[in-house]
Coordinates of C-alpha atoms in Angstrom, one line a residue:
M218 CA 45.7 -11.5 -22.9
I219 CA 42.1 -10.9 -24.1
R220 CA 39.1 -12.5 -22.5
V221 CA 36.0 -12.2 -24.7
L222 CA 32.6 -13.2 -23.3
C223 CA 31.0 -15.8 -25.5
L224 CA 27.5 -14.9 -26.5
G225 CA 26.6 -18.5 -27.0
M226 CA 27.3 -19.3 -23.4
I227 CA 25.0 -16.5 -22.2
L228 CA 22.2 -17.7 -24.5
L229 CA 22.3 -21.1 -22.7
G230 CA 20.4 -19.4 -19.9
A231 CA 17.4 -18.8 -22.0
H232 CA 15.7 -22.1 -20.9
L233 CA 16.1 -21.4 -17.2
C234 CA 12.9 -21.2 -15.2
A235 CA 12.3 -18.1 -13.1
A236 CA 11.1 -20.3 -10.1
Q237 CA 14.5 -22.1 -9.9
R238 CA 17.5 -20.7 -8.1
M239 CA 21.0 -20.6 -9.5
T240 CA 24.3 -21.2 -7.6
V241 CA 27.2 -18.9 -8.5
Y242 CA 30.6 -20.6 -8.5
L243 CA 34.0 -18.8 -8.5
D244 CA 37.0 -21.0 -9.2
G245 CA 34.9 -24.1 -8.4
Q246 CA 33.6 -22.8 -5.0
P247 CA 30.0 -21.7 -4.4
T248 CA 29.8 -18.0 -3.5
S249 CA 26.1 -17.1 -3.6
E250 CA 22.6 -18.0 -4.8
V251 CA 20.5 -15.9 -7.1
P252 CA 16.9 -16.4 -8.5
G253 CA 16.5 -18.2 -11.8
M254 CA 17.1 -16.0 -14.8
D255 CA 16.2 -15.8 -18.4
S256 CA 18.8 -15.0 -21.1
L257 CA 18.5 -11.3 -20.7
E258 CA 19.0 -11.4 -17.0
V259 CA 21.9 -13.8 -17.4
S260 CA 23.6 -11.4 -19.7
R261 CA 23.1 -8.5 -17.4
F262 CA 24.2 -10.5 -14.3
V263 CA 27.4 -11.7 -16.1
N264 CA 28.4 -8.1 -17.0
L265 CA 27.9 -6.8 -13.5
Y266 CA 29.6 -9.7 -11.8
L267 CA 32.7 -9.5 -14.0
L268 CA 32.8 -5.7 -13.6
R269 CA 32.9 -6.2 -9.9
L270 CA 35.7 -8.7 -10.1
W271 CA 37.7 -6.4 -12.5
N272 CA 37.2 -3.5 -10.1
Q273 CA 38.7 -5.7 -7.3
G274 CA 41.8 -6.3 -9.4
F275 CA 40.9 -9.7 -11.0
V276 CA 41.3 -8.3 -14.5
F277 CA 41.6 -11.7 -16.2
S278 CA 38.5 -13.2 -14.6
G279 CA 35.8 -14.5 -17.0
L280 CA 32.8 -16.6 -17.5
D281 CA 33.3 -20.4 -17.9
S282 CA 29.8 -21.9 -18.4
V283 CA 26.1 -21.5 -17.6
F284 CA 23.8 -24.4 -16.7
S285 CA 20.1 -24.6 -15.6
E286 CA 21.0 -24.3 -11.9
R287 CA 24.7 -23.2 -11.9
I288 CA 26.9 -20.5 -13.4
Y289 CA 30.7 -20.7 -13.3
F290 CA 33.3 -17.9 -13.3
H291 CA 37.1 -18.0 -12.8
A292 CA 39.0 -15.2 -11.1
G293 CA 42.6 -15.5 -12.2
P294 CA 45.5 -13.6 -10.6
K295 CA 44.9 -10.3 -8.8
Y296 CA 46.6 -7.1 -9.9
R297 CA 46.5 -3.5 -9.2
S298 CA 44.7 -2.0 -12.3
E299 CA 44.7 1.3 -14.0
I300 CA 41.6 1.8 -16.2
D301 CA 41.9 5.0 -18.2
Q302 CA 39.5 4.6 -21.1
L303 CA 36.5 2.7 -22.3
A304 CA 36.3 1.7 -26.0
V305 CA 32.7 1.5 -27.4
Y306 CA 32.7 -0.8 -30.4
D307 CA 30.1 -0.2 -33.1
A308 CA 29.5 -3.6 -34.7
E309 CA 27.6 -2.3 -37.7
R310 CA 30.3 0.3 -38.7
D311 CA 33.2 -1.7 -37.3
T312 CA 34.5 1.4 -35.4
F313 CA 35.7 2.2 -32.0
E314 CA 34.9 5.3 -29.9
L315 CA 37.2 6.1 -26.9
W316 CA 35.5 7.4 -23.8
T317 CA 37.2 8.5 -20.6
P318 CA 34.8 8.6 -17.6
K319 CA 35.8 9.9 -14.2
K320 CA 37.9 7.4 -12.3
Q321 CA 36.0 7.8 -9.0
S322 CA 32.8 6.7 -10.8
F323 CA 34.2 4.4 -13.4
R324 CA 32.1 1.3 -12.4
A325 CA 29.0 3.4 -12.3
S326 CA 29.8 4.9 -15.7
I327 CA 30.3 1.5 -17.3
Q328 CA 27.0 0.2 -15.8
K329 CA 25.3 3.3 -17.3
Q330 CA 26.8 2.5 -20.7
L331 CA 25.6 -1.1 -20.5
T332 CA 22.1 -0.1 -19.4
T333 CA 21.9 2.5 -22.2
Y334 CA 22.6 -0.2 -24.8
A335 CA 20.3 -2.7 -23.2
D336 CA 17.5 -0.2 -23.2
N337 CA 18.0 0.9 -26.8
G338 CA 17.9 -2.3 -28.9
Y339 CA 21.0 -4.2 -27.7
P340 CA 19.9 -6.6 -25.0
F341 CA 23.0 -8.8 -25.4
V342 CA 25.5 -6.1 -24.9
R343 CA 28.7 -7.4 -23.3
I344 CA 31.9 -6.0 -21.9
T345 CA 35.5 -7.3 -22.3
W346 CA 39.1 -6.3 -21.6
D347 CA 41.1 -5.1 -24.6
S348 CA 44.7 -4.0 -25.1
V349 CA 45.8 -5.3 -21.7
R350 CA 49.4 -5.1 -20.6
V351 CA 51.1 -6.1 -17.3
E352 CA 53.9 -3.8 -16.0
E353 CA 55.3 -5.4 -12.8
D354 CA 52.2 -5.6 -10.5
V355 CA 50.1 -3.2 -12.4
V356 CA 47.7 -4.0 -15.2
K357 CA 46.9 -1.2 -17.7
G358 CA 44.5 -1.1 -20.6
F359 CA 40.9 -0.3 -21.5
L360 CA 37.6 -2.0 -21.7
R361 CA 35.5 -2.7 -24.7
V362 CA 31.7 -2.6 -24.9
V363 CA 30.4 -4.7 -27.7
P364 CA 26.7 -4.0 -28.3
G365 CA 25.9 -7.3 -30.0
P366 CA 23.0 -7.8 -32.4
A367 CA 20.4 -5.1 -32.7
V368 CA 16.9 -6.3 -31.7
V369 CA 13.5 -4.7 -32.4
Y370 CA 10.0 -5.6 -31.2
D371 CA 8.2 -7.8 -33.7
S372 CA 4.8 -8.8 -32.2
L373 CA 2.8 -9.1 -29.0
V374 CA 1.2 -12.5 -28.4
L375 CA -1.7 -12.7 -26.0
L376 CA -2.2 -16.0 -24.3
G377 CA -5.2 -15.4 -21.9
E378 CA -8.8 -14.5 -22.4
V379 CA -7.8 -10.9 -23.5
Q380 CA -7.6 -10.9 -27.3
K381 CA -8.8 -7.5 -28.3
G382 CA -7.2 -4.1 -28.1
R383 CA -3.7 -5.4 -29.2
T384 CA -2.7 -2.1 -30.9
F385 CA -3.6 -0.1 -27.8
L386 CA -1.7 -2.5 -25.5
Q387 CA 1.4 -2.2 -27.7
T388 CA 1.4 1.5 -27.2
A389 CA 0.5 1.4 -23.5
L390 CA 3.1 -1.1 -22.7
N391 CA 5.8 0.5 -24.9
V392 CA 6.3 -2.6 -27.1
E393 CA 5.4 -1.1 -30.5
V394 CA 6.4 -3.1 -33.6
G395 CA 9.6 -1.9 -35.1
K396 CA 10.7 0.0 -31.9
P397 CA 14.1 -1.0 -30.4
F398 CA 13.8 -3.6 -27.7
S399 CA 14.3 -2.2 -24.2
E400 CA 15.2 -4.5 -21.3
R401 CA 13.9 -1.9 -18.8
S402 CA 10.5 -1.7 -20.5
F403 CA 10.3 -5.5 -20.6
Q404 CA 11.1 -5.8 -16.9
N405 CA 8.5 -3.1 -16.1
L406 CA 5.7 -4.8 -18.0
P407 CA 4.0 -6.1 -14.8
K408 CA 4.0 -2.6 -13.4
R409 CA 2.6 -1.1 -16.6
I410 CA -0.1 -3.7 -16.7
A411 CA -1.0 -2.9 -13.1
R412 CA -1.8 0.7 -14.1
L413 CA -4.3 -0.7 -16.6
Q414 CA -7.0 -1.4 -14.0
Y415 CA -9.0 -3.6 -16.4
L416 CA -6.2 -6.2 -16.8
K417 CA -4.4 -8.6 -14.7
I418 CA -1.3 -10.7 -15.6
N419 CA -0.9 -14.4 -14.9
G420 CA 2.8 -15.3 -14.4
S421 CA 5.8 -13.4 -15.7
P422 CA 6.1 -12.0 -19.2
D423 CA 8.2 -14.0 -21.7
V424 CA 10.2 -13.0 -24.8
A425 CA 11.7 -14.9 -27.7
F426 CA 14.4 -13.6 -30.0
E427 CA 14.9 -14.7 -33.6
H428 CA 16.7 -12.9 -36.5
G429 CA 17.0 -9.6 -34.6
K430 CA 13.3 -9.5 -33.6
A431 CA 11.7 -9.9 -30.2
T432 CA 8.3 -11.5 -29.7
V433 CA 6.7 -10.7 -26.3
F434 CA 4.3 -13.2 -24.7
L435 CA 1.7 -12.1 -22.1
D436 CA -0.9 -14.1 -20.3
L437 CA -3.6 -11.6 -19.5
D438 CA -7.1 -11.9 -18.1
K439 CA -9.8 -9.3 -17.8
R440 CA -10.4 -7.5 -14.5
K441 CA -13.7 -5.9 -13.5
S442 CA -12.8 -2.3 -13.6
S443 CA -16.0 -0.4 -14.4
S444 CA -17.9 0.4 -11.3
F445 CA -21.2 1.7 -9.9
E446 CA -21.1 3.0 -6.3
G447 CA -23.9 4.0 -4.0
V448 CA -23.5 5.5 -0.6
V449 CA -26.2 6.2 1.9
G450 CA -25.7 8.5 4.9
L451 CA -28.0 8.5 8.0
L452 CA -27.4 11.8 9.6
P453 CA -29.4 12.6 12.8
G454 CA -29.6 15.9 14.5
Q455 CA -26.8 17.8 12.8
S456 CA -28.4 19.2 9.7
A457 CA -32.0 18.1 10.0
A458 CA -34.1 19.9 12.6
N459 CA -36.2 16.9 13.3
G460 CA -35.9 13.2 12.7
L461 CA -33.4 11.5 10.3
M462 CA -32.0 12.9 7.1
V463 CA -30.9 10.6 4.4
T464 CA -28.2 11.7 2.0
G465 CA -27.1 10.0 -1.3
F466 CA -24.0 9.5 -3.4
L467 CA -23.9 7.8 -6.8
D468 CA -20.7 7.2 -8.8
L469 CA -20.5 5.5 -12.2
Q470 CA -17.1 4.8 -13.8
L471 CA -16.8 3.2 -17.2
A472 CA -13.3 1.9 -17.9
N473 CA -11.6 0.7 -21.1
L474 CA -14.2 2.0 -23.5
F475 CA -13.9 0.5 -27.0
Q476 CA -10.9 -1.6 -25.8
S477 CA -8.8 1.6 -25.9
G478 CA -8.3 2.6 -22.3
K479 CA -10.8 5.5 -22.4
R480 CA -12.8 6.3 -19.2
F481 CA -16.0 8.1 -18.4
L482 CA -17.0 9.3 -15.0
F483 CA -20.4 10.4 -13.6
T484 CA -20.8 11.4 -9.9
W485 CA -23.8 12.8 -8.2
N486 CA -23.9 13.7 -4.5
R487 CA -26.9 14.9 -2.3
F488 CA -25.2 15.9 0.9
A489 CA -27.8 18.2 2.6
D490 CA -31.2 19.6 2.1
E491 CA -31.4 21.4 -1.3
S492 CA -27.6 20.9 -1.7
Q493 CA -26.0 18.6 -4.2
S494 CA -23.0 18.3 -6.5
L495 CA -22.4 16.8 -10.0
D496 CA -19.1 15.7 -11.6
L497 CA -18.6 14.6 -15.2
G498 CA -15.2 13.4 -16.6
Y499 CA -13.7 11.9 -19.7
Y500 CA -10.1 10.5 -19.9
H501 CA -8.5 9.7 -23.3
P502 CA -5.0 8.1 -23.3
F503 CA -2.5 8.5 -26.2
F504 CA -4.5 11.3 -27.7
L505 CA -4.1 11.6 -31.5
S506 CA -1.6 8.7 -31.4
S507 CA 0.7 10.7 -29.2
K508 CA 2.2 9.9 -25.8
L509 CA -0.1 12.5 -24.2
F510 CA -3.4 11.9 -22.4
L511 CA -6.4 14.2 -22.4
D512 CA -8.6 14.6 -19.3
V513 CA -11.8 16.8 -19.4
D514 CA -13.8 17.4 -16.3
F515 CA -16.9 19.4 -15.3
H516 CA -18.0 20.1 -11.7
L517 CA -21.2 21.7 -10.4
L518 CA -21.9 22.5 -6.7
K519 CA -25.2 23.9 -5.4
Q520 CA -25.3 25.0 -1.8
D521 CA -29.0 25.1 -0.7
T522 CA -30.4 28.5 -1.9
T523 CA -27.1 30.4 -1.3
F524 CA -24.8 29.9 -4.2
L525 CA -23.9 27.9 -7.3
T526 CA -20.3 27.0 -8.4
Q527 CA -19.4 25.6 -11.8
S528 CA -16.0 24.7 -13.0
W529 CA -14.5 22.9 -16.0
N530 CA -10.9 21.9 -16.6
L531 CA -8.8 20.6 -19.5
I532 CA -5.7 18.6 -18.4
S533 CA -3.0 16.9 -20.5
G534 CA 0.2 15.1 -19.6
A535 CA 2.3 12.1 -20.1
N536 CA 3.5 9.0 -18.3
I537 CA 6.7 9.1 -16.3
G538 CA 7.8 5.6 -15.6
P539 CA 5.4 2.7 -15.1
K540 CA 3.1 4.2 -12.5
S541 CA 3.4 8.0 -12.4
E542 CA 2.3 10.8 -14.8
I543 CA 3.1 14.5 -15.0
F544 CA 0.2 16.8 -16.0
F545 CA -0.6 20.4 -16.8
G546 CA -3.9 22.1 -17.5
Y547 CA -6.3 25.0 -17.4
E548 CA -9.4 25.4 -15.2
E549 CA -12.1 28.0 -15.3
V550 CA -14.4 28.5 -12.2
N551 CA -17.6 30.6 -12.1
G552 CA -19.4 31.4 -8.8
T553 CA -23.0 32.7 -8.8
L554 CA -25.2 33.8 -6.0
I555 CA -28.7 32.3 -6.1
S556 CA -30.5 34.7 -3.8
P557 CA -28.2 37.8 -3.8
N558 CA -28.4 40.3 -1.0
E559 CA -26.1 42.6 0.9
S560 CA -25.6 40.0 3.7
N561 CA -23.8 37.8 1.2
I562 CA -21.0 40.4 1.0
R563 CA -20.7 40.5 4.8
E564 CA -20.4 36.7 4.7
N565 CA -17.7 36.7 2.1
L566 CA -20.0 35.5 -0.7
A567 CA -19.9 37.1 -4.1
D568 CA -20.2 36.4 -7.8
F569 CA -16.8 35.6 -9.3
K570 CA -14.8 34.2 -12.2
S571 CA -11.3 32.7 -11.9
R572 CA -8.9 31.3 -14.5
Q573 CA -6.3 28.9 -13.2
Y574 CA -3.2 27.2 -14.7
M575 CA -1.9 24.0 -13.1
I576 CA 1.0 21.6 -13.1
G577 CA 1.4 18.5 -11.1
L578 CA 2.6 14.9 -10.6
R579 CA 0.5 11.9 -9.5
D580 CA 0.3 8.2 -9.1
V581 CA -2.2 6.8 -11.6
L582 CA -3.6 4.4 -9.0
Y583 CA -4.0 7.0 -6.3
G584 CA -7.8 6.8 -6.2
Q585 CA -7.9 3.0 -6.0
E586 CA -8.5 1.0 -2.8
M587 CA -5.3 0.0 -0.9
G588 CA -4.8 -3.7 -0.5
M589 CA -2.2 -5.6 1.6
K590 CA 0.4 -5.5 -1.2
S591 CA -0.3 -1.9 -2.4
P592 CA 2.7 0.4 -2.6
F593 CA 3.1 4.1 -1.6
R594 CA 0.9 6.5 -3.6
Y595 CA 0.9 10.2 -4.0
H596 CA -0.2 13.3 -5.8
V597 CA 0.9 17.0 -5.8
R598 CA -0.5 20.0 -7.7
L599 CA 0.5 23.7 -8.1
V600 CA -2.1 26.1 -9.3
L601 CA -1.5 29.8 -10.4
G602 CA -4.3 32.0 -11.5
D603 CA -6.4 35.2 -11.1
K604 CA -9.9 36.0 -9.9
R605 CA -12.3 38.8 -10.7
I606 CA -15.3 39.5 -8.5
S607 CA -18.4 40.6 -10.5
K608 CA -20.9 43.2 -9.2
N609 CA -24.4 41.8 -8.9
P610 CA -27.1 44.3 -9.9
S611 CA -29.3 43.1 -7.1
I612 CA -26.8 44.2 -4.5
D613 CA -26.0 47.8 -3.5
Q614 CA -22.9 48.6 -5.5
E615 CA -21.3 50.4 -2.5
A616 CA -21.1 47.1 -0.7
Y617 CA -18.3 46.0 -3.1
D618 CA -16.1 48.9 -2.0
T619 CA -14.6 46.7 0.8
L620 CA -13.6 43.9 -1.5
H621 CA -10.5 43.4 -3.7
R622 CA -12.2 43.1 -7.1
Q623 CA -9.3 41.6 -9.0
T624 CA -6.6 39.4 -7.3
S625 CA -4.0 36.8 -8.1
M626 CA -4.0 33.4 -6.4
V627 CA -1.7 30.5 -5.6
Q628 CA -2.8 27.1 -4.5
V629 CA -0.8 24.0 -3.5
S630 CA -2.4 20.7 -2.8
A631 CA -0.9 17.3 -2.1
G632 CA -1.7 13.9 -0.7
T633 CA -0.1 10.5 0.2
K634 CA -1.3 7.0 1.0
Y635 CA 0.8 4.2 2.4
L636 CA 0.4 0.9 4.3
L637 CA 2.7 -0.2 7.0
R638 CA 2.6 -4.0 7.7
L639 CA 2.7 -4.7 11.4
K640 CA 2.1 -8.4 11.2
K641 CA 1.1 -10.9 8.5
Q642 CA -2.5 -9.7 8.4
T643 CA -2.3 -6.5 10.4
A644 CA -1.4 -3.2 8.9
L645 CA -1.5 0.5 9.7
Y646 CA -3.0 2.6 6.9
H647 CA -2.3 6.3 6.7
Q648 CA -3.6 8.9 4.3
L649 CA -2.6 12.6 4.4
E650 CA -4.3 15.3 2.4
G651 CA -3.7 19.0 2.4
Q652 CA -4.2 22.4 0.7
V653 CA -2.8 25.9 1.0
L654 CA -4.6 28.8 -0.7
V655 CA -3.0 32.2 -1.0
N656 CA -5.3 35.0 -2.1
D657 CA -6.1 38.6 -0.9
Q658 CA -9.8 38.0 -1.2
I659 CA -10.9 34.4 -0.3
L660 CA -14.6 33.9 -0.8
T661 CA -16.7 31.3 1.1
N662 CA -18.1 29.9 -2.1
E663 CA -14.6 28.9 -3.4
L664 CA -13.4 27.1 -0.3
A665 CA -12.6 23.4 -0.1
R666 CA -15.4 21.2 1.3
I667 CA -14.6 18.4 3.8
G668 CA -16.6 15.9 5.6
G669 CA -18.2 12.4 5.1
L670 CA -17.1 8.9 4.4
K671 CA -14.4 9.8 1.9
S672 CA -12.8 12.5 4.0
L673 CA -13.6 13.3 7.7
R674 CA -15.8 10.5 9.0
G675 CA -18.3 11.4 11.8
F676 CA -19.6 14.5 10.0
N677 CA -22.1 15.3 7.3
E678 CA -20.9 15.3 3.7
N679 CA -19.2 18.6 2.8
F680 CA -19.9 20.0 6.3
F681 CA -16.7 22.1 6.7
Y682 CA -15.4 25.0 4.6
A683 CA -11.6 25.5 4.6
S684 CA -9.1 27.6 2.8
N685 CA -6.0 25.9 4.3
Y686 CA -6.2 22.4 5.8
G687 CA -4.4 19.2 6.6
L688 CA -6.3 15.9 7.0
S689 CA -5.0 12.7 8.5
R690 CA -6.9 9.5 8.2
L691 CA -5.3 6.7 10.3
E692 CA -6.6 3.2 10.3
L693 CA -5.6 0.0 12.1
R694 CA -6.6 -2.7 9.7
Q695 CA -7.0 -6.5 10.3
Y696 CA -7.1 -8.1 6.9
F697 CA -8.7 -11.4 6.1
E698 CA -8.4 -11.1 2.3
E699 CA -6.3 -8.9 0.0
Y700 CA -8.9 -6.0 0.2
S701 CA -11.2 -7.1 3.0
H702 CA -10.6 -6.0 6.5
F703 CA -11.9 -4.8 9.8
M704 CA -10.7 -1.3 10.9
L705 CA -10.4 1.1 13.8
F706 CA -9.9 4.6 12.6
Y707 CA -9.1 8.1 13.8
D708 CA -9.4 11.1 11.5
Q709 CA -7.9 14.5 12.4
L710 CA -8.5 17.7 10.5
V711 CA -6.5 20.9 11.0
M712 CA -8.3 23.7 9.1
E713 CA -8.5 27.5 8.7
Y714 CA -11.7 29.2 7.9
H715 CA -11.5 33.0 7.3
G716 CA -8.6 33.3 9.8
V717 CA -10.0 31.0 12.4
V718 CA -8.1 27.7 13.0
S719 CA -10.0 24.7 14.4
Y720 CA -9.3 21.0 14.9
P721 CA -12.3 18.7 14.3
R722 CA -11.8 15.0 14.5
G723 CA -13.7 11.8 14.1
F724 CA -13.2 8.2 15.3
G725 CA -14.9 4.9 15.0
A726 CA -14.9 1.3 13.6
G727 CA -15.9 -0.2 10.3
L728 CA -15.6 -3.0 7.8
S729 CA -14.6 -3.2 4.2
L730 CA -15.6 -6.4 2.4
D731 CA -14.4 -7.2 -1.1
T732 CA -16.7 -9.6 -3.0
S733 CA -16.7 -11.0 -6.4
N734 CA -19.1 -8.3 -7.6
G735 CA -18.0 -5.3 -5.6
L736 CA -16.7 -3.6 -2.5
F737 CA -19.0 -3.1 0.6
T738 CA -18.0 -0.4 3.1
F739 CA -19.6 0.2 6.5
A740 CA -18.5 2.6 9.2
L741 CA -19.8 3.9 12.6
A742 CA -18.2 7.2 13.4
M743 CA -18.5 9.9 16.0
G744 CA -17.3 13.4 15.2
M745 CA -16.2 16.2 17.6
S746 CA -15.4 19.8 16.9
R747 CA -15.6 23.3 18.5
Q748 CA -19.4 23.3 17.9
I749 CA -20.2 19.6 18.3
R750 CA -19.4 17.7 21.4
A751 CA -19.0 13.9 21.7
D752 CA -22.5 12.5 22.0
P753 CA -23.6 8.9 21.3
S754 CA -26.8 10.2 19.8
N755 CA -24.7 12.0 17.2
I756 CA -23.1 8.8 15.8
K757 CA -23.0 8.7 12.0
I758 CA -23.6 5.6 10.0
H759 CA -21.7 5.5 6.6
I760 CA -22.7 2.8 4.2
G761 CA -21.2 2.4 0.7
Y762 CA -21.2 -0.3 -2.0
T763 CA -19.1 -0.2 -5.2
S764 CA -20.4 -2.7 -7.7
R765 CA -17.8 -3.8 -10.3
F766 CA -18.6 -5.0 -13.8

């Protein structure tokens, strides 16, 4: 006896509202409730439900009917079954292909087949029994996978205030015209839109099928994503001999340039007397109409009258899933002494040039503020390279005899962010950052810099030098809006500086206030280390404001 799933019955689920719930009936008895489903979800649910029944021995079970709030199945008699083969039916060629998966993973293998078809242009793929025979209490036979009609993307309809950049959106959301319809890509549309920081989606995506073509409907609004940030630090006593020293930080990010997802970054930071840094960056998605992105960055660091470090890097990569990307790149770093003398060599300062090759994986939203509903975020990077120390003509050449002039280097860096909900409005935020640098000749002017509002609070910006470090930022947050909260925080740094390990830490309280025009951040922090004891007169005031437009 052959039970064939009726495609017309499955299509009856197309009018179901996602907000409704459906009751599943088996032989007239309610067995479970599931969320409301569209036609694609009904098709997938029916396949999996019947596969589970067949796996339990109900080999003649089937679908009876689908209504707006109910879906009916019948089980039939139960038999011991022997499923030896799977027949894949090609509707266009009218041919069968026999496939014999491993028995211990038969159900998983069939599910994989169904998913493969649904993600490659056959959203209404269905599975049936074929060539079934009963011998005593044993049912033998094989299953047939019928792909159903082929479907391709036809158009993208925008319903909200966003009406420009349609071509870029089709590429970014993986719904290009003429490309086979993918159920997985359609289900992941909200996640893909979330990574486009300048858009927000209202409601769930919808899709309509007609004559083998799929039309996707999206209700999108613009989100303020370009930003201008200013941070003021009031730093008494620690770096200024007298009075109060004011430091500055400016950050400009322009997002979605020319309605094409391009970004530009400008960052300037004055963190001490005569010390400042500059960062420039440009991000270009889908470079030359490919799936690759291009990221070009320049960094300059001037440390008072001691040294100048310049670096530029070229990074490319591709998206992996809806929220991650793999990248690889090249970086060149040049270190220059500003006032060279022999004491620089004794302090592990020298002119150098390094070439580095990198590969890594990261969450595209890692640098964004974490709200109450934000998921786990991460990044990891491996760098391999070489470094050559250059002799400065202003320094006695014999001073370089104690240095390794040319060395290889390995650097690993990683970070995570996550939010643990304790109560409805209370959460524990934890950020971990770390780096390991392996090199036979580590110079002071190539070390990582730590300290300030965005790293170790309670200390001046870029106060610490570290070759290897681990930084923990722990916050107890009391939210009163999605991104607005009060916080108590404790920052702990474990760091190594030229073989010496130390454990500086900072703690305090603060406020993060999300407004319609930007994000205001305020923190009072006290830092302690081997050189600095806890002292109320040494409290740091960190103030930041990010304006969105």
